[in-house]
């Protein structure tokens, strides 16, 4: 039987740990994920969030290792996305508990997914007493869905933050001080870049709404609980929402016969000549969700594609589509690539980047066939002069 893990007095982790998930809506979850759920035992018993549907039995076993599951009085649904609500129909059947969710969007979304399970509407700043403990609710719309909210346990100073402050990281440990901190922070960066990034203004509003709370623990719905390193996860959110990008560069490209690749290296030399750190990311070997983490933290973005059948390479098109959705702001860009005839891809790349309101560093960098050393040196020199 799977066991609940105690995280504080009368509070238990009863979520699912998914060691095997490797793709989350196109986001490569190389360390798996967790679907966190928390059980709070007081005069009344509350469950914070469901789990992804295939983890329903795991959640039920964990709850049942602590209490008779039928004793749950309230289920708080901070977010209707199915990774946090998939188990709700079964939980409702087993417990008859009232399901509290944000109004109007939580109610609308849960009804849309599961029909009418009988929802209690939560409005901003509503509270729910469990006896000695009190839950207070804060809507956090569009971080990252319209229905999102977070729940604060007032007496214990615990924030159940749902998707905010999460990271996709499967581990048997529950706390930040029990795991590799560098890996955790790396996954938190990646999570922000791939989930939260389009919603920076809404994240700023949410952080403001929570700024007066004393927070001793942050219990997100993915990954580990922040306890000893709350300052570090807060710093990630503070830096990103204040656009403190590094003075560094990302060079993303695909190449057919190494010509565009040689140009990528020549562009790297230009950044190096100005002491600007850069990273070269070939789309054949780097996942777009990892690339986004680098792009989020960089000031310069160079994107290269050869021309294939009058178009950019499909890998480059996929990257630019993903980039457009996540919409990181304020980048300076270079569009480059090689071609045999036509050469349309470079302008196509440039148009996409201009569409994001990025500022071009230089004219299009185009080379027919194979760039000579002289051509490559010229590319380096031309770009370096503009940096
Ligand atoms: Fe982790 Fe928006 O669901």
CSV table of C-alpha atoms in Angstrom, one decimal, residues 4-5 12-16 35-39 47-49 51 58-60 62-63 65-66:
chain,number,residue,atom,x,y,z
A,4,UNK,CA,1.0,9.3,2.7
A,5,UNK,CA,4.0,11.4,3.7
A,12,UNK,CA,0.1,14.9,4.6
A,13,UNK,CA,1.3,14.6,1.0
A,14,UNK,CA,-1.1,12.3,-0.8
A,15,UNK,CA,-0.3,13.0,-4.4
A,16,UNK,CA,0.9,10.9,-7.3
A,35,UNK,CA,0.7,15.7,-9.2
A,36,UNK,CA,0.6,17.0,-5.6
A,37,UNK,CA,-2.3,16.7,-3.3
A,38,UNK,CA,-2.4,17.5,0.4
A,39,UNK,CA,-4.6,16.3,3.2
A,47,UNK,CA,-8.1,17.7,0.6
A,48,UNK,CA,-6.2,20.1,-1.5
A,49,UNK,CA,-6.5,19.2,-5.2
A,51,UNK,CA,-4.4,14.2,-9.3
A,58,UNK,CA,-2.3,6.0,-5.7
A,59,UNK,CA,-4.0,9.1,-4.2
A,60,UNK,CA,-6.8,7.0,-2.6
A,62,UNK,CA,-2.2,7.3,0.3
A,63,UNK,CA,-5.3,9.0,1.8
A,65,UNK,CA,-3.1,5.1,4.9
A,66,UNK,CA,-4.0,8.0,7.2
